[in-house]
Coordinates of C-alpha atoms in Angstrom, one line a residue:
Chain A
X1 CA 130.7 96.8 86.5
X2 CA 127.8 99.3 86.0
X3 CA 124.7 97.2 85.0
X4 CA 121.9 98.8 82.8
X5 CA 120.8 95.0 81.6
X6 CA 116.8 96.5 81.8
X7 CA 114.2 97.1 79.3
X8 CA 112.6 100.0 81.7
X9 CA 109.0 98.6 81.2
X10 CA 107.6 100.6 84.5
X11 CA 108.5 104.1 83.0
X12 CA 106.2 103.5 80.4
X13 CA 109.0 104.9 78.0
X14 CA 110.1 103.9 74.7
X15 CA 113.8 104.5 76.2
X16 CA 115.1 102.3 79.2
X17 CA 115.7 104.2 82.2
X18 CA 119.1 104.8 81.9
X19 CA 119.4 106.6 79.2
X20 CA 116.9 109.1 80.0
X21 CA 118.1 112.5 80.4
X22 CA 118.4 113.6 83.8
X23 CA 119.7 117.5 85.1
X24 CA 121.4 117.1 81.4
X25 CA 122.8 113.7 80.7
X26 CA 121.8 110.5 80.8
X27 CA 121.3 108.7 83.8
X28 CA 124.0 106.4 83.4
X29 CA 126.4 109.1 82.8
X30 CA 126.0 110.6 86.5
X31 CA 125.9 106.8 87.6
X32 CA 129.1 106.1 85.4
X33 CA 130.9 109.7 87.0
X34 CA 130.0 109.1 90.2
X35 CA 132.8 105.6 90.3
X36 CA 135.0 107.4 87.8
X37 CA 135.4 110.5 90.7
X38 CA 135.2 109.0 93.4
X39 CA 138.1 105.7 92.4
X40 CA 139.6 107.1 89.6
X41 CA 142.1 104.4 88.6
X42 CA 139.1 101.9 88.3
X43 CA 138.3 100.0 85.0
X44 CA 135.0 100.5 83.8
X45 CA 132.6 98.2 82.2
X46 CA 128.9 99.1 81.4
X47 CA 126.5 96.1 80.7
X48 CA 123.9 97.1 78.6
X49 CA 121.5 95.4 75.7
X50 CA 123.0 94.8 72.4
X51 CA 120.5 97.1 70.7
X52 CA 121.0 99.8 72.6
X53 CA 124.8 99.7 71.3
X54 CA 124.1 102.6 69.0
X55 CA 122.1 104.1 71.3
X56 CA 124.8 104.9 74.1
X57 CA 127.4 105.5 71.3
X58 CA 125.5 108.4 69.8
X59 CA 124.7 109.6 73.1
X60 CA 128.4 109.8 74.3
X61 CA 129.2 111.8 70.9
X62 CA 126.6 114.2 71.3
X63 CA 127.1 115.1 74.9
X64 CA 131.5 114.9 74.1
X65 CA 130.9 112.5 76.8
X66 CA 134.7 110.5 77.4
X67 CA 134.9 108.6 80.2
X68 CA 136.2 105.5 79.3
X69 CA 135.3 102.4 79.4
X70 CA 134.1 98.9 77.7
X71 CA 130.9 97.7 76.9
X72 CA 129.6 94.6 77.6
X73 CA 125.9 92.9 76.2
X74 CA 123.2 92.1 78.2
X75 CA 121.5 89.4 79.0
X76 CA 118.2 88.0 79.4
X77 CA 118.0 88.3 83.4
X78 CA 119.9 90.6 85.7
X79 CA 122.3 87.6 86.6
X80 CA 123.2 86.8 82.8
X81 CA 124.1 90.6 82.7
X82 CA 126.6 90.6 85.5
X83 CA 128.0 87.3 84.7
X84 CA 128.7 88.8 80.9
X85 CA 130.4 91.9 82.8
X86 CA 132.1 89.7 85.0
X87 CA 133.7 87.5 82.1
X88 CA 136.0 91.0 81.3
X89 CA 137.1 91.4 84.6
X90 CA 140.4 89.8 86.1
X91 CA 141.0 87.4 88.9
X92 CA 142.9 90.2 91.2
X93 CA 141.6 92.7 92.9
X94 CA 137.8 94.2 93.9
X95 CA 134.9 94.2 91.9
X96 CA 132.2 96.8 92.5
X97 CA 129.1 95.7 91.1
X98 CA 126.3 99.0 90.1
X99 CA 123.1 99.2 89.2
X100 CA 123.0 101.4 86.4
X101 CA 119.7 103.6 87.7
X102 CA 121.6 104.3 91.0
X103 CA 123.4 107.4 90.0
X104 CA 122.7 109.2 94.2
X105 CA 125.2 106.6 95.7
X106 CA 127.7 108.7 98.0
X107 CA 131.8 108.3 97.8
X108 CA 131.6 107.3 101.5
X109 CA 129.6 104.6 100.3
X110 CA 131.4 103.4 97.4
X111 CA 134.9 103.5 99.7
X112 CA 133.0 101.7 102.6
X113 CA 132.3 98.6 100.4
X114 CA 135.5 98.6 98.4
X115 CA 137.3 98.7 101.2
X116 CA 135.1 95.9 103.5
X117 CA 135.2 93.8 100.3
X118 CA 139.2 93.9 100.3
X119 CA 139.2 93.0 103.8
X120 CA 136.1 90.8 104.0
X121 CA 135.6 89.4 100.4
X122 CA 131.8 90.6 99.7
X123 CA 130.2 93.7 101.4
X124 CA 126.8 95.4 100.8
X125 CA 125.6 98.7 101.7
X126 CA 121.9 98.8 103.2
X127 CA 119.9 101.2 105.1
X128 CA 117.1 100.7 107.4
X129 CA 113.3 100.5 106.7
X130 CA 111.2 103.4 107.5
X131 CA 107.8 102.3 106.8
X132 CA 106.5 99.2 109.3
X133 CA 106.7 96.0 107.0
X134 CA 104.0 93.2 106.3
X135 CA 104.7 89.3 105.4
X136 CA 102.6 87.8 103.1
X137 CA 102.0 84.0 104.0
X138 CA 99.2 81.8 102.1
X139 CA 95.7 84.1 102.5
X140 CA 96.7 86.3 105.2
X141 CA 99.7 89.0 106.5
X142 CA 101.4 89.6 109.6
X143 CA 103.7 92.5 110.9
X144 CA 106.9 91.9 110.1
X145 CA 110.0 93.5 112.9
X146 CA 111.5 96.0 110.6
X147 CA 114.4 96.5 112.4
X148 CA 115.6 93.1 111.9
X149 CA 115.5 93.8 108.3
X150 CA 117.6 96.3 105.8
X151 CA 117.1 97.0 102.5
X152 CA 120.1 96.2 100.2
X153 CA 121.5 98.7 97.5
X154 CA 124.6 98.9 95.1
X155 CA 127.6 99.0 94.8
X156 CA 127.5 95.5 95.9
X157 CA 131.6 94.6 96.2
X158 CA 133.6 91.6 96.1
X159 CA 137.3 90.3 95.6
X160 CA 136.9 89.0 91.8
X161 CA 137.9 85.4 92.6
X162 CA 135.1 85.3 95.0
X163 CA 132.1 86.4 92.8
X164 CA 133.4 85.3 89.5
X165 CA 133.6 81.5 90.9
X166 CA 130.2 82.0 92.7
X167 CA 128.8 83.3 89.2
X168 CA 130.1 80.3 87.5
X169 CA 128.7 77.8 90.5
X170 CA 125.1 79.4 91.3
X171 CA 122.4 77.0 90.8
X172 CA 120.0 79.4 89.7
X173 CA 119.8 82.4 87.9
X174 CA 116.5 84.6 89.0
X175 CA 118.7 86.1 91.7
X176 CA 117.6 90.0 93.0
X177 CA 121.1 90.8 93.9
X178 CA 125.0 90.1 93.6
X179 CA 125.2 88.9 97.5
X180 CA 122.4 86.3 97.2
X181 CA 124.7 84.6 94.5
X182 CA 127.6 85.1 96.7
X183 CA 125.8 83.6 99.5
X184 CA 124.5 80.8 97.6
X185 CA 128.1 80.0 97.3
X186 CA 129.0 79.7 100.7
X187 CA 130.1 83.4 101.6
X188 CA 129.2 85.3 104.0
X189 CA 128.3 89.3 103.2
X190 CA 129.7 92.1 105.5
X191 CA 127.0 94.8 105.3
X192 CA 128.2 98.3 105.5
X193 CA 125.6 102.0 106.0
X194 CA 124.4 102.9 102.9
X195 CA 123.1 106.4 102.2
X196 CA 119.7 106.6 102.1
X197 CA 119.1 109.0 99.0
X198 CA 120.6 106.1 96.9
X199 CA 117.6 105.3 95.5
X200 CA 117.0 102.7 92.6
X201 CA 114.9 105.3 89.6
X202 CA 112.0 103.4 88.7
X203 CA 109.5 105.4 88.1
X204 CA 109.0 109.6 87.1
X205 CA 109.1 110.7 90.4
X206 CA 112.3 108.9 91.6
X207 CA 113.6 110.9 88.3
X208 CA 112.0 114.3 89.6
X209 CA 113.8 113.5 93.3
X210 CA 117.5 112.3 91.6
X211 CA 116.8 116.1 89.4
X212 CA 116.3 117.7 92.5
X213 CA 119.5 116.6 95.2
X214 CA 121.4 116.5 91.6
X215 CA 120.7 120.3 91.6
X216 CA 121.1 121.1 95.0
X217 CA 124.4 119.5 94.6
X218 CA 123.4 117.4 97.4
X219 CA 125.2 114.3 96.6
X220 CA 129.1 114.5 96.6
X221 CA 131.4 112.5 94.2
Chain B
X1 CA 93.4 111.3 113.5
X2 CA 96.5 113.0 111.6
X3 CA 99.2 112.1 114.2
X4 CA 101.9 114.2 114.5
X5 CA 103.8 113.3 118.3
X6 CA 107.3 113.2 116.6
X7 CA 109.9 115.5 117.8
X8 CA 112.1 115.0 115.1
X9 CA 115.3 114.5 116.3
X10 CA 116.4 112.9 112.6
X11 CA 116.2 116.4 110.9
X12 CA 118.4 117.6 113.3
X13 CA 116.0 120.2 113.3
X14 CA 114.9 122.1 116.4
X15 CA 111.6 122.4 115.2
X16 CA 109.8 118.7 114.6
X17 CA 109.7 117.8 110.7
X18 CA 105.7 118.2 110.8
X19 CA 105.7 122.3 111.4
X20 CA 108.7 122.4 109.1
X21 CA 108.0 125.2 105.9
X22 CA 107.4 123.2 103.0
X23 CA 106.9 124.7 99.4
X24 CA 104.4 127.4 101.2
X25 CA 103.2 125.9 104.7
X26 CA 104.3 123.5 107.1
X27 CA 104.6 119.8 106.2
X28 CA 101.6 119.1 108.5
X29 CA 99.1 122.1 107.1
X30 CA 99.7 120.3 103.5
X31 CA 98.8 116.3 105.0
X32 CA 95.6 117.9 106.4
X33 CA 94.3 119.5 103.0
X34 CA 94.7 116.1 101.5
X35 CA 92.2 114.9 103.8
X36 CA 89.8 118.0 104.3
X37 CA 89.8 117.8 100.0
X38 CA 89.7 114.4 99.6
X39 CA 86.7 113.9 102.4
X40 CA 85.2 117.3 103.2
X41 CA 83.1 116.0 105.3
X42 CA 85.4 114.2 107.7
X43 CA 86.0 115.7 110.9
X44 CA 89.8 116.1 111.5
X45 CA 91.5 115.6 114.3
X46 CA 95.4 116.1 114.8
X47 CA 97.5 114.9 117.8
X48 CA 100.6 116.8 118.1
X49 CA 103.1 117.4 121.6
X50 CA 101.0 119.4 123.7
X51 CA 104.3 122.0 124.0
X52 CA 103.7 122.7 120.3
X53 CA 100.3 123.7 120.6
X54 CA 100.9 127.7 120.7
X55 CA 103.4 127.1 117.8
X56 CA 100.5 125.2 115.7
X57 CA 98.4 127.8 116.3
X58 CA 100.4 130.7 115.8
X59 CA 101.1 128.8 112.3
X60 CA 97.7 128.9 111.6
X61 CA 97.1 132.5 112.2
X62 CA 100.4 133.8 110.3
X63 CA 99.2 131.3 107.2
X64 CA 95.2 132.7 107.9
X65 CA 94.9 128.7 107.7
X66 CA 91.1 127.9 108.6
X67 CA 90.8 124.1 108.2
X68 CA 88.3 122.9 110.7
X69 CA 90.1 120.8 113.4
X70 CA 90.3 119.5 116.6
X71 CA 93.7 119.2 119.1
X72 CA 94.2 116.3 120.9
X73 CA 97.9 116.0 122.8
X74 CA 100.3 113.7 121.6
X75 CA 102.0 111.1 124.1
X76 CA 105.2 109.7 125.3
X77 CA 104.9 107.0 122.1
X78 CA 103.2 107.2 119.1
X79 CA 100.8 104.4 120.6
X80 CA 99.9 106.9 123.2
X81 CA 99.2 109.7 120.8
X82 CA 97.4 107.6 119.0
X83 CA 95.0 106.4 121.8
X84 CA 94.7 110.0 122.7
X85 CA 93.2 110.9 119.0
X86 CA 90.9 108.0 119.1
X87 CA 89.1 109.1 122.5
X88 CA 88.0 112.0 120.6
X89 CA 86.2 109.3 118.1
X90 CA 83.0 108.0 118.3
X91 CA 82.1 104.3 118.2
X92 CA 80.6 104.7 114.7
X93 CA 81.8 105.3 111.1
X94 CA 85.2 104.5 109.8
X95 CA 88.6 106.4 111.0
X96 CA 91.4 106.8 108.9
X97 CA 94.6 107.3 111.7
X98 CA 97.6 109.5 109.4
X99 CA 101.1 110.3 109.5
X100 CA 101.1 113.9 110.2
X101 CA 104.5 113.3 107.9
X102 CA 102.9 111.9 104.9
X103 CA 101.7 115.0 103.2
X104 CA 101.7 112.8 99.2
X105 CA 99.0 110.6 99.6
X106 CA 97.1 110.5 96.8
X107 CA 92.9 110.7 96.2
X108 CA 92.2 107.3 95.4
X109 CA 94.7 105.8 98.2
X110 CA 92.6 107.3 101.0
X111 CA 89.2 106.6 99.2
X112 CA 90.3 103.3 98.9
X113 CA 91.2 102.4 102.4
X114 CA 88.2 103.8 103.7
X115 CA 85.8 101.5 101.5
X116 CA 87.7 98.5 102.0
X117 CA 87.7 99.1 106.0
X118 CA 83.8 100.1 105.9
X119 CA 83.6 96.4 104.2
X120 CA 86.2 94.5 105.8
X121 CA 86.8 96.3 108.8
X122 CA 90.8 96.9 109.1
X123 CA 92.7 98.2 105.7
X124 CA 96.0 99.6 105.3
X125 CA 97.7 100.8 101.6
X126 CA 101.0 98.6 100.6
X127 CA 103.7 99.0 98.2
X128 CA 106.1 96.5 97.3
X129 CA 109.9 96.9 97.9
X130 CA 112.1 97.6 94.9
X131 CA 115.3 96.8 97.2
X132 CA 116.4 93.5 97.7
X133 CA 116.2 92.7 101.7
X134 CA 118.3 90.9 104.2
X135 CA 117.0 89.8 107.9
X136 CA 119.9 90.1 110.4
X137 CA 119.7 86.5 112.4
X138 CA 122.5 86.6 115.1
X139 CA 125.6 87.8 114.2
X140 CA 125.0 87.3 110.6
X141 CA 121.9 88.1 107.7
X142 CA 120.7 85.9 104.9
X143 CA 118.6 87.3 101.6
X144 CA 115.2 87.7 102.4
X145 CA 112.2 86.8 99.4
X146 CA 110.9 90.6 98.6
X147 CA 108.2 89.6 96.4
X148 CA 106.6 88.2 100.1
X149 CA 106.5 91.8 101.8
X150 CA 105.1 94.8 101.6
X151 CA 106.0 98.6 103.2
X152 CA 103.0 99.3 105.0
X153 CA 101.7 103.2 104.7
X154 CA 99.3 104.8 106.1
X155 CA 95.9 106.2 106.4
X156 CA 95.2 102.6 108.1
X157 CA 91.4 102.6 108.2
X158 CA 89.7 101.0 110.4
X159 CA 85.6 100.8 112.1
X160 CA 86.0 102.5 114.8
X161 CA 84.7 100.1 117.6
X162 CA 87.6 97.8 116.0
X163 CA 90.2 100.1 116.7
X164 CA 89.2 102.0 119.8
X165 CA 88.7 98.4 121.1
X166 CA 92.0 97.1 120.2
X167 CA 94.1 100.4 121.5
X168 CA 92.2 99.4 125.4
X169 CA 93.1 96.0 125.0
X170 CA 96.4 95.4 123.2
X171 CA 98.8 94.0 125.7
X172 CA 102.4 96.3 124.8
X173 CA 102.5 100.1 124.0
X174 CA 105.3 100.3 121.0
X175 CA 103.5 99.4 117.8
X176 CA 105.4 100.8 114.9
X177 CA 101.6 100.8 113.1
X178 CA 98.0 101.1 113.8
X179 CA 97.5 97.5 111.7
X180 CA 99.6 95.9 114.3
X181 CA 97.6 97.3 116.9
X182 CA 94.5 95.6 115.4
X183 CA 96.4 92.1 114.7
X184 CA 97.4 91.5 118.4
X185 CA 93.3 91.8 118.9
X186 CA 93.1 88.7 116.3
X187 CA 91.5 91.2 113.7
X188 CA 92.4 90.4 109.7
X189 CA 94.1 93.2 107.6
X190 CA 93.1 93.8 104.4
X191 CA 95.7 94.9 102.2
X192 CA 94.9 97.7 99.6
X193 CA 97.4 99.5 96.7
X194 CA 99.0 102.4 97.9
X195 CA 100.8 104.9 95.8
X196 CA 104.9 104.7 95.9
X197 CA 105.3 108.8 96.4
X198 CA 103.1 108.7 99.6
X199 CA 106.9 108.8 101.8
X200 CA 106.8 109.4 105.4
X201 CA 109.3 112.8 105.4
X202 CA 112.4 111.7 107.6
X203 CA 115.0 113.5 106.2
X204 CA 116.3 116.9 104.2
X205 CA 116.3 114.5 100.9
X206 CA 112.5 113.9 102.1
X207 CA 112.0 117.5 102.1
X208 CA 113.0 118.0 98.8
X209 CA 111.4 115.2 97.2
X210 CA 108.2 116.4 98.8
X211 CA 108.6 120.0 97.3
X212 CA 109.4 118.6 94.0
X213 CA 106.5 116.9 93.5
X214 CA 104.2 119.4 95.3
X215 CA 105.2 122.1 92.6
X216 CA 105.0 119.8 89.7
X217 CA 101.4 118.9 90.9
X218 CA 102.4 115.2 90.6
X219 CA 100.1 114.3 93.1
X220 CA 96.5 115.5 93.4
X221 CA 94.2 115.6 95.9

């Protein structure tokens, strides 16, 4: 489940992120290629905002884009999105779960969580913090011990039954990632090395640094 | 104080990631023109391993690099090095203390830090995280609230009877930051906006995203 549920209001574009052309396609094209190389027999579905329906369809026409998969609508938070994914897949097997504007995410990666998941039932790949981290509390900040901390990217995987249950169950919906719902649920996440380069794109220069390893081919699939 | 004591055993480089070439002159020749543009009239000072010293200078000469500076030799930790910078400081005036590594801080970063420690006396620039964090507790991790921390950068600013007081008195010797430093003394932090680009170079992927942004003039100084 590759999900581009966002409206992309910190690029300061008329286009969400995703579908803005990076080292010639779309980003969610390299996103979308880099699961359907690296586990070729997986089902594909792509979450993204009714309205941009069209959009994507015209896009995979004019690049002769054919990769296939099914399309599933957005919601209004990150967690309606992946539920709405969720609802198309089975009860059997692993889900990965993508964000769409994560296109750098290595194959060891994406086998490391898949295969965790299968033995496990929900793993996460993270990396360590580089820069020294601060807590906010009330008025004031303190140093925070970064190496008791990791940050958290995508794929975030799961055996279906797990994460489909904990989607229907979560009290909330204002979650940041997949695992928190898992854990809300009672499960406990296996985290796995991410690659650092995996970078979420936010903002122009996170495009200008995907451009660049893109180029430099230095990201596998 | 632009400290550089790293010997950059993550680039797997045998040459630390400060003198590495980057888009025309070492990583370190670029974080020192920010400064020397930014505040002419500051006096620099860099701390680098005392074995590199020849190298530096030989990197000066081949670049016919004359930015006004004084050496000061780095120590077994960066607390050390750092100490050894600041007894080259007078008790007056504000100093900003640098990652030798952080060549993309932009203009109004550094001015900004400095004018908030000249009123408040301690400031350091902060982004917030766009990955979700966990905190390892024992032998498992639990979702962290992101929107309650920050990734601390640097320059951290500081009056300088504040932070040459702090580095005699502070009780340990493995700070990951200068702010830290200043908190075990009981001073406050004021936290100021840095810019997301200004990355602390680690890595080849680093290296790259530096250059990118160095050619494309996406940062000025």
């Amino acid at each position: 489940v590759i999900v581009a549920g966002g409206s992309g209001v910190r690029m300061k574009s008329p286009v969400p992120k995703q579908f803005l052309e990076l080292y010639g396609k779309p980003v969610l094209m390299h996103t979308v290629e880099a699961f359907s190389t690296i586990v070729p027999d997986a089902r594909i579905i792509i979450v993204i905002p009714q309205e941009y329906f069209a959009l994507w369809q015209r896009l995979c026409s004019v690049k002769e884009w054919n990769v296939k998969h099914t399309l599933a609508a957005g919601g209004l938070k990150r967690y309606d999105s992946v539920k709405n994914g969720l609802a198309l897949v089975g009860k059997q097997g692993v889900v990965a779960i993508h964000d769409a504007v994560r296109p750098l995410v290595s194959a060891d990666v994406v086998k490391r969580c898949f295969d965790a998941a299968a033995t496990y039932g929900a793993a996460i790949p993270v990396v360590p913090l580089k820069d020294s981290i601060r807590k906010i509390i009330n008025e004031t900040s303190h140093n925070e011990d970064r190496n008791m901390l990791r940050a958290v990217q995508t794929p975030q995987c799961f055996r279906c039954s797990i994460i489909k249950e904990a989607y229907t169950n979560a009290p909330l919906n204002d979650y940041t990632d997949d695992a928190s719902v898992a854990e809300t649920c009672g499960h406990n996440i296996t985290l796995v090395e991410g690659n650092e380069e995996n970078i979420k794109i936010t903002s122009p220069a996170d495009m200008l640094f995907a451009e660049v390893l893109l180029k430099n081919k230095f990201i596998t699939h």
